[in-house]
Amino acid sequence: MNIQIRQWMPQGWRPFLRGLRRRLRAAFYASRSAILARLAFLPRRYCPVCDTFSPRFQDHPINGRACARCPRCGSLERHRLVHRFFTLKREQLFRPNDRMLHFAPERCLVPYFESIPSLEYETADLNGKKAHLVIDVTDIPLPDRSFDLVYCSHVLEHVNDDITAMSELYRILKPGGSAVILVPIIDAATYEDPDITDPNERARLFGQHDHVRRYGLDIVTRLSAAGFNVQLFSITDIAGEDEIEIMGLDCPGCREIFLCSKH
Ligand SMILES: [Zn+2]
């Protein structure tokens, strides 16, 4: 059919039609790029912590990790993951008139805990400007069986004597209470060496200049030895693939949450 059309087409038309075809093709690709550029500005990320949609998450302000930080509340992947976890476990973890202690409180999560009705919520930190109570997690100046819920995230990897810290967390929990504990998990086995004190060596071996060890999944053994009944929740237990993508929950080393119960 094409051959027949070409046969009958006047010779002078052919360059004109070739040019027209080039212009139409260029217009199509130009409009496609414009449409895609517009789509890039549509909200494609959702932060469950501040309940906000945004076009993208920001890169991490210190290490530059791509798409890590919510531009509104400043949450990172692990904050959004643990927020998701607390939301899923809300009925189990936040019972009426429960008392909760939050160590090293992350500013983006504080409003969430404060918003839970009837929860008696307190924060603790070595730095008194950041929390209600000034507390060293290895020597907690509070009575036994004081709290129903303890949340302690990315603290233990900074603590020299984490075994004592775990025992202290266990001690201050009431029977039936729970501790939600997060640490960076890098390997299967924990690696530590108290002789390594140089910040550069710590950064190289433990992942950050002020970390004193690199935890593995065998942290479960340490937590169990402190008395806890430990349940491990991985990121895929907490969120589906689409949620992980849209909420930006995935971050290497921050895919596990340990729910530690005291019977
Ligand atoms: Zn946010």
mmCIF file of C-alpha atoms and ligand atoms in Angstrom:
data_model
loop_
_atom_site.group_PDB
_atom_site.id
_atom_site.type_symbol
_atom_site.label_atom_id
_atom_site.label_comp_id
_atom_site.label_asym_id
_atom_site.label_seq_id
_atom_site.Cartn_x
_atom_site.Cartn_y
_atom_site.Cartn_z
ATOM 1 C CA MET A 1 0.000 0.000 0.000
ATOM 2 C CA ASN A 2 2.831 2.390 0.911
ATOM 3 C CA ILE A 3 4.547 1.595 -2.358
ATOM 4 C CA GLN A 4 1.384 2.510 -4.283
ATOM 5 C CA ILE A 5 1.021 5.835 -2.451
ATOM 6 C CA ARG A 6 4.660 6.709 -3.118
ATOM 7 C CA GLN A 7 4.177 5.846 -6.774
ATOM 8 C CA TRP A 8 1.337 8.343 -7.151
ATOM 9 C CA MET A 9 2.808 11.015 -4.850
ATOM 10 C CA PRO A 10 4.241 14.044 -6.699
ATOM 11 C CA GLN A 11 8.054 14.199 -6.326
ATOM 12 C CA GLY A 12 7.946 17.724 -4.802
ATOM 13 C CA TRP A 13 5.798 16.592 -1.829
ATOM 14 C CA ARG A 14 8.253 14.089 -0.421
ATOM 15 C CA PRO A 15 10.681 16.539 1.337
ATOM 16 C CA PHE A 16 7.663 18.425 2.727
ATOM 17 C CA LEU A 17 6.133 15.241 4.178
ATOM 18 C CA ARG A 18 9.488 14.104 5.604
ATOM 19 C CA GLY A 19 9.828 17.493 7.370
ATOM 20 C CA LEU A 20 6.272 17.329 8.657
ATOM 21 C CA ARG A 21 6.939 13.851 10.080
ATOM 22 C CA ARG A 22 10.107 15.124 11.837
ATOM 23 C CA ARG A 23 8.221 18.088 13.334
ATOM 24 C CA LEU A 24 5.362 15.883 14.571
ATOM 25 C CA ARG A 25 7.802 13.448 16.164
ATOM 26 C CA ALA A 26 9.711 16.327 17.881
ATOM 27 C CA ALA A 27 6.426 17.820 19.155
ATOM 28 C CA PHE A 28 5.379 14.451 20.562
ATOM 29 C CA TYR A 29 8.651 13.944 22.491
ATOM 30 C CA ALA A 30 8.647 17.567 23.717
ATOM 31 C CA SER A 31 5.101 17.271 25.090
ATOM 32 C CA ARG A 32 5.897 13.892 26.662
ATOM 33 C CA SER A 33 8.872 15.451 28.519
ATOM 34 C CA ALA A 34 6.686 18.351 29.646
ATOM 35 C CA ILE A 35 4.047 15.949 30.992
ATOM 36 C CA LEU A 36 6.662 13.901 32.862
ATOM 37 C CA ALA A 37 8.217 17.086 34.278
ATOM 38 C CA ARG A 38 4.795 18.120 35.585
ATOM 39 C CA LEU A 39 4.235 14.675 37.145
ATOM 40 C CA ALA A 40 7.539 15.023 39.014
ATOM 41 C CA PHE A 41 5.962 17.813 41.040
ATOM 42 C CA LEU A 42 2.916 15.789 42.014
ATOM 43 C CA PRO A 43 2.940 14.462 45.602
ATOM 44 C CA ARG A 44 4.515 11.020 45.436
ATOM 45 C CA ARG A 45 5.649 10.637 49.054
ATOM 46 C CA TYR A 46 3.627 10.362 52.223
ATOM 47 C CA CYS A 47 4.961 10.919 55.720
ATOM 48 C CA PRO A 48 2.792 9.108 58.291
ATOM 49 C CA VAL A 49 4.470 11.008 61.147
ATOM 50 C CA CYS A 50 3.149 14.440 60.123
ATOM 51 C CA ASP A 51 0.384 13.090 57.842
ATOM 52 C CA THR A 52 1.649 15.064 54.847
ATOM 53 C CA PHE A 53 2.104 14.363 51.130
ATOM 54 C CA SER A 54 5.074 15.910 49.342
ATOM 55 C CA PRO A 55 6.726 15.586 45.913
ATOM 56 C CA ARG A 56 9.872 14.050 47.408
ATOM 57 C CA PHE A 57 11.816 13.467 50.590
ATOM 58 C CA GLN A 58 15.019 15.395 51.128
ATOM 59 C CA ASP A 59 18.488 13.878 51.164
ATOM 60 C CA HIS A 60 19.958 13.170 54.603
ATOM 61 C CA PRO A 61 21.461 16.422 55.907
ATOM 62 C CA ILE A 62 24.669 14.764 57.185
ATOM 63 C CA ASN A 63 25.461 11.682 55.139
ATOM 64 C CA GLY A 64 23.560 12.705 51.977
ATOM 65 C CA ARG A 65 21.483 9.514 51.765
ATOM 66 C CA ALA A 66 18.905 10.109 49.042
ATOM 67 C CA CYS A 67 15.218 10.645 49.850
ATOM 68 C CA ALA A 68 15.669 10.175 53.614
ATOM 69 C CA ARG A 69 14.071 13.148 55.349
ATOM 70 C CA CYS A 70 10.515 14.451 55.399
ATOM 71 C CA PRO A 71 10.666 18.135 54.426
ATOM 72 C CA ARG A 72 7.898 19.005 56.901
ATOM 73 C CA CYS A 73 8.645 17.197 60.182
ATOM 74 C CA GLY A 74 12.224 16.069 59.601
ATOM 75 C CA SER A 75 11.447 12.365 60.117
ATOM 76 C CA LEU A 76 13.905 9.814 58.736
ATOM 77 C CA GLU A 77 13.104 6.325 57.461
ATOM 78 C CA ARG A 78 13.383 4.697 60.906
ATOM 79 C CA HIS A 79 11.063 7.298 62.490
ATOM 80 C CA ARG A 80 8.405 6.651 59.864
ATOM 81 C CA LEU A 81 8.873 2.870 60.246
ATOM 82 C CA VAL A 82 8.517 2.916 64.028
ATOM 83 C CA HIS A 83 5.561 5.301 63.775
ATOM 84 C CA ARG A 84 3.946 2.759 61.458
ATOM 85 C CA PHE A 85 4.756 0.021 63.990
ATOM 86 C CA PHE A 86 3.228 1.947 66.911
ATOM 87 C CA THR A 87 0.147 2.653 64.796
ATOM 88 C CA LEU A 88 -0.280 -1.039 63.967
ATOM 89 C CA LYS A 89 0.258 -2.080 67.610
ATOM 90 C CA ARG A 90 -1.601 0.857 69.118
ATOM 91 C CA GLU A 91 -4.260 -1.136 70.974
ATOM 92 C CA GLN A 92 -1.700 -3.542 72.413
ATOM 93 C CA LEU A 93 0.912 -0.950 73.403
ATOM 94 C CA PHE A 94 -1.165 2.043 74.504
ATOM 95 C CA ARG A 95 -3.689 0.913 77.072
ATOM 96 C CA PRO A 96 -5.772 3.415 79.058
ATOM 97 C CA ASN A 97 -3.749 5.248 81.734
ATOM 98 C CA ASP A 98 -0.455 3.602 80.715
ATOM 99 C CA ARG A 99 2.794 5.286 81.669
ATOM 100 C CA MET A 100 5.454 5.603 78.940
ATOM 101 C CA LEU A 101 9.128 6.606 79.018
ATOM 102 C CA HIS A 102 10.776 7.710 75.760
ATOM 103 C CA PHE A 103 14.597 7.719 75.754
ATOM 104 C CA ALA A 104 16.525 10.192 73.573
ATOM 105 C CA PRO A 105 13.226 11.594 72.263
ATOM 106 C CA GLU A 106 13.112 12.239 68.540
ATOM 107 C CA ARG A 107 11.473 15.631 68.088
ATOM 108 C CA CYS A 108 9.335 14.511 65.156
ATOM 109 C CA LEU A 109 7.739 11.674 67.177
ATOM 110 C CA VAL A 110 7.034 13.530 70.428
ATOM 111 C CA PRO A 111 3.743 15.109 69.193
ATOM 112 C CA TYR A 112 2.456 11.648 68.231
ATOM 113 C CA PHE A 113 2.964 10.227 71.728
ATOM 114 C CA GLU A 114 1.647 13.407 73.337
ATOM 115 C CA SER A 115 -1.534 13.069 71.276
ATOM 116 C CA ILE A 116 -2.445 9.640 72.645
ATOM 117 C CA PRO A 117 -5.337 10.060 75.070
ATOM 118 C CA SER A 118 -4.744 9.091 78.698
ATOM 119 C CA LEU A 119 -1.077 8.174 78.083
ATOM 120 C CA GLU A 120 1.185 9.484 80.825
ATOM 121 C CA TYR A 121 4.171 10.319 78.638
ATOM 122 C CA GLU A 122 7.663 11.282 79.835
ATOM 123 C CA THR A 123 10.961 11.730 78.036
ATOM 124 C CA ALA A 124 14.511 11.024 79.212
ATOM 125 C CA ASP A 125 17.936 11.965 77.951
ATOM 126 C CA LEU A 126 21.480 12.576 79.177
ATOM 127 C CA ASN A 127 20.937 16.153 78.006
ATOM 128 C CA GLY A 128 18.388 17.917 80.219
ATOM 129 C CA LYS A 129 17.499 20.402 77.457
ATOM 130 C CA LYS A 130 16.068 17.611 75.325
ATOM 131 C CA ALA A 131 13.824 15.799 77.811
ATOM 132 C CA HIS A 132 11.754 15.926 80.981
ATOM 133 C CA LEU A 133 14.207 13.741 82.929
ATOM 134 C CA VAL A 134 18.021 13.657 82.909
ATOM 135 C CA ILE A 135 18.813 9.963 82.911
ATOM 136 C CA ASP A 136 21.757 7.695 82.171
ATOM 137 C CA VAL A 137 20.239 4.524 80.740
ATOM 138 C CA THR A 138 22.813 2.389 82.603
ATOM 139 C CA ASP A 139 21.799 3.852 85.980
ATOM 140 C CA ILE A 140 18.141 4.863 85.868
ATOM 141 C CA PRO A 141 17.137 6.726 89.049
ATOM 142 C CA LEU A 142 13.576 5.430 88.998
ATOM 143 C CA PRO A 143 11.836 2.705 90.995
ATOM 144 C CA ASP A 144 11.351 -0.853 89.774
ATOM 145 C CA ARG A 145 8.158 -1.497 87.785
ATOM 146 C CA SER A 146 7.488 2.199 87.044
ATOM 147 C CA PHE A 147 6.441 2.123 83.382
ATOM 148 C CA ASP A 148 4.116 0.188 81.094
ATOM 149 C CA LEU A 149 5.979 1.127 77.916
ATOM 150 C CA VAL A 150 9.557 2.137 77.158
ATOM 151 C CA TYR A 151 10.725 3.311 73.742
ATOM 152 C CA CYS A 152 14.474 3.381 73.202
ATOM 153 C CA SER A 153 15.724 3.849 69.639
ATOM 154 C CA HIS A 154 19.305 4.149 68.436
ATOM 155 C CA VAL A 155 20.659 4.583 71.957
ATOM 156 C CA LEU A 156 22.292 1.266 72.921
ATOM 157 C CA GLU A 157 24.924 1.407 70.168
ATOM 158 C CA HIS A 158 26.288 4.523 71.933
ATOM 159 C CA VAL A 159 26.397 2.904 75.390
ATOM 160 C CA ASN A 160 29.540 1.159 76.659
ATOM 161 C CA ASP A 161 27.710 -1.151 79.050
ATOM 162 C CA ASP A 162 24.648 -2.100 77.033
ATOM 163 C CA ILE A 163 24.058 -5.244 79.127
ATOM 164 C CA THR A 164 23.440 -3.095 82.225
ATOM 165 C CA ALA A 165 21.302 -0.694 80.161
ATOM 166 C CA MET A 166 19.086 -3.583 79.014
ATOM 167 C CA SER A 167 18.742 -4.796 82.626
ATOM 168 C CA GLU A 168 17.763 -1.292 83.711
ATOM 169 C CA LEU A 169 15.112 -1.056 80.989
ATOM 170 C CA TYR A 170 13.756 -4.404 82.153
ATOM 171 C CA ARG A 171 13.798 -3.351 85.802
ATOM 172 C CA ILE A 172 11.738 -0.176 85.329
ATOM 173 C CA LEU A 173 9.035 -1.988 83.330
ATOM 174 C CA LYS A 174 5.931 -3.248 85.050
ATOM 175 C CA PRO A 175 5.108 -6.932 84.561
ATOM 176 C CA GLY A 176 3.086 -7.100 81.338
ATOM 177 C CA GLY A 177 4.898 -4.017 80.028
ATOM 178 C CA SER A 178 6.898 -3.694 76.815
ATOM 179 C CA ALA A 179 10.048 -2.033 75.556
ATOM 180 C CA VAL A 180 10.265 -1.097 71.875
ATOM 181 C CA ILE A 181 13.966 -1.133 71.035
ATOM 182 C CA LEU A 182 15.744 -0.201 67.810
ATOM 183 C CA VAL A 183 19.451 -0.322 67.022
ATOM 184 C CA PRO A 184 21.258 -0.341 63.681
ATOM 185 C CA ILE A 185 21.616 -3.972 62.592
ATOM 186 C CA ILE A 186 24.537 -4.520 60.264
ATOM 187 C CA ASP A 187 25.459 -8.209 60.471
ATOM 188 C CA ALA A 188 24.339 -11.494 61.963
ATOM 189 C CA ALA A 189 26.835 -11.169 64.820
ATOM 190 C CA THR A 190 27.602 -8.202 67.043
ATOM 191 C CA TYR A 191 31.119 -6.808 66.852
ATOM 192 C CA GLU A 192 32.617 -4.688 69.609
ATOM 193 C CA ASP A 193 36.019 -3.871 71.002
ATOM 194 C CA PRO A 194 36.206 -1.519 74.007
ATOM 195 C CA ASP A 195 39.829 -0.718 73.129
ATOM 196 C CA ILE A 196 38.671 1.065 69.959
ATOM 197 C CA THR A 197 38.096 4.634 71.112
ATOM 198 C CA ASP A 198 39.402 6.655 68.174
ATOM 199 C CA PRO A 199 36.387 8.360 66.533
ATOM 200 C CA ASN A 200 37.665 7.660 63.017
ATOM 201 C CA GLU A 201 38.206 3.991 63.789
ATOM 202 C CA ARG A 202 34.766 3.816 65.398
ATOM 203 C CA ALA A 203 33.245 5.375 62.282
ATOM 204 C CA ARG A 204 35.072 2.862 60.083
ATOM 205 C CA LEU A 205 34.281 -0.212 62.164
ATOM 206 C CA PHE A 206 31.003 0.654 63.885
ATOM 207 C CA GLY A 207 29.386 2.974 61.336
ATOM 208 C CA GLN A 208 29.518 6.270 63.249
ATOM 209 C CA HIS A 209 32.179 8.146 65.234
ATOM 210 C CA ASP A 210 30.253 7.822 68.522
ATOM 211 C CA HIS A 211 29.093 4.216 68.171
ATOM 212 C CA VAL A 212 30.823 1.715 70.449
ATOM 213 C CA ARG A 213 29.743 -1.448 68.637
ATOM 214 C CA ARG A 214 28.134 -2.802 65.512
ATOM 215 C CA TYR A 215 25.074 -4.872 66.374
ATOM 216 C CA GLY A 216 23.948 -8.046 64.713
ATOM 217 C CA LEU A 217 20.705 -9.959 65.010
ATOM 218 C CA ASP A 218 22.243 -11.717 68.018
ATOM 219 C CA ILE A 219 21.180 -8.678 70.070
ATOM 220 C CA VAL A 220 18.128 -10.871 70.704
ATOM 221 C CA THR A 221 20.350 -13.088 72.906
ATOM 222 C CA ARG A 222 21.462 -10.076 74.983
ATOM 223 C CA LEU A 223 17.900 -8.788 75.384
ATOM 224 C CA SER A 224 16.676 -12.262 76.357
ATOM 225 C CA ALA A 225 19.488 -12.561 78.915
ATOM 226 C CA ALA A 226 18.210 -9.327 80.498
ATOM 227 C CA GLY A 227 14.866 -11.095 81.036
ATOM 228 C CA PHE A 228 12.873 -9.958 78.012
ATOM 229 C CA ASN A 229 10.690 -12.068 75.805
ATOM 230 C CA VAL A 230 11.774 -10.732 72.396
ATOM 231 C CA GLN A 231 9.761 -10.541 69.192
ATOM 232 C CA LEU A 232 11.548 -9.387 66.056
ATOM 233 C CA PHE A 233 9.562 -7.402 63.492
ATOM 234 C CA SER A 234 11.205 -6.753 60.148
ATOM 235 C CA ILE A 235 10.164 -4.011 57.753
ATOM 236 C CA THR A 236 8.080 -6.420 55.653
ATOM 237 C CA ASP A 237 6.110 -7.447 58.764
ATOM 238 C CA ILE A 238 5.221 -3.796 59.285
ATOM 239 C CA ALA A 239 4.440 -2.476 55.803
ATOM 240 C CA GLY A 240 3.634 -3.649 52.283
ATOM 241 C CA GLU A 241 5.849 -2.990 49.283
ATOM 242 C CA ASP A 242 3.857 0.043 48.128
ATOM 243 C CA GLU A 243 3.826 1.557 51.626
ATOM 244 C CA ILE A 244 7.578 1.019 51.988
ATOM 245 C CA GLU A 245 8.099 2.898 48.721
ATOM 246 C CA ILE A 246 5.610 5.753 49.201
ATOM 247 C CA MET A 247 6.436 6.334 52.885
ATOM 248 C CA GLY A 248 10.185 5.916 52.325
ATOM 249 C CA LEU A 249 10.583 3.357 55.128
ATOM 250 C CA ASP A 250 13.552 1.375 53.897
ATOM 251 C CA CYS A 251 17.061 2.175 55.059
ATOM 252 C CA PRO A 252 20.011 -0.241 55.305
ATOM 253 C CA GLY A 253 20.593 -1.186 58.944
ATOM 254 C CA CYS A 254 17.196 0.137 60.080
ATOM 255 C CA ARG A 255 14.827 -2.629 59.033
ATOM 256 C CA GLU A 256 14.219 -4.322 62.399
ATOM 257 C CA ILE A 257 12.204 -3.481 65.497
ATOM 258 C CA PHE A 258 12.506 -5.493 68.713
ATOM 259 C CA LEU A 259 9.373 -5.730 70.827
ATOM 260 C CA CYS A 260 10.612 -6.799 74.259
ATOM 261 C CA SER A 261 8.019 -7.923 76.784
ATOM 262 C CA LYS A 262 8.243 -8.455 80.516
ATOM 263 C CA HIS A 263 6.049 -11.247 81.870
HETATM 264 ZN ZN ZN B 1 6.760 14.292 58.122
#
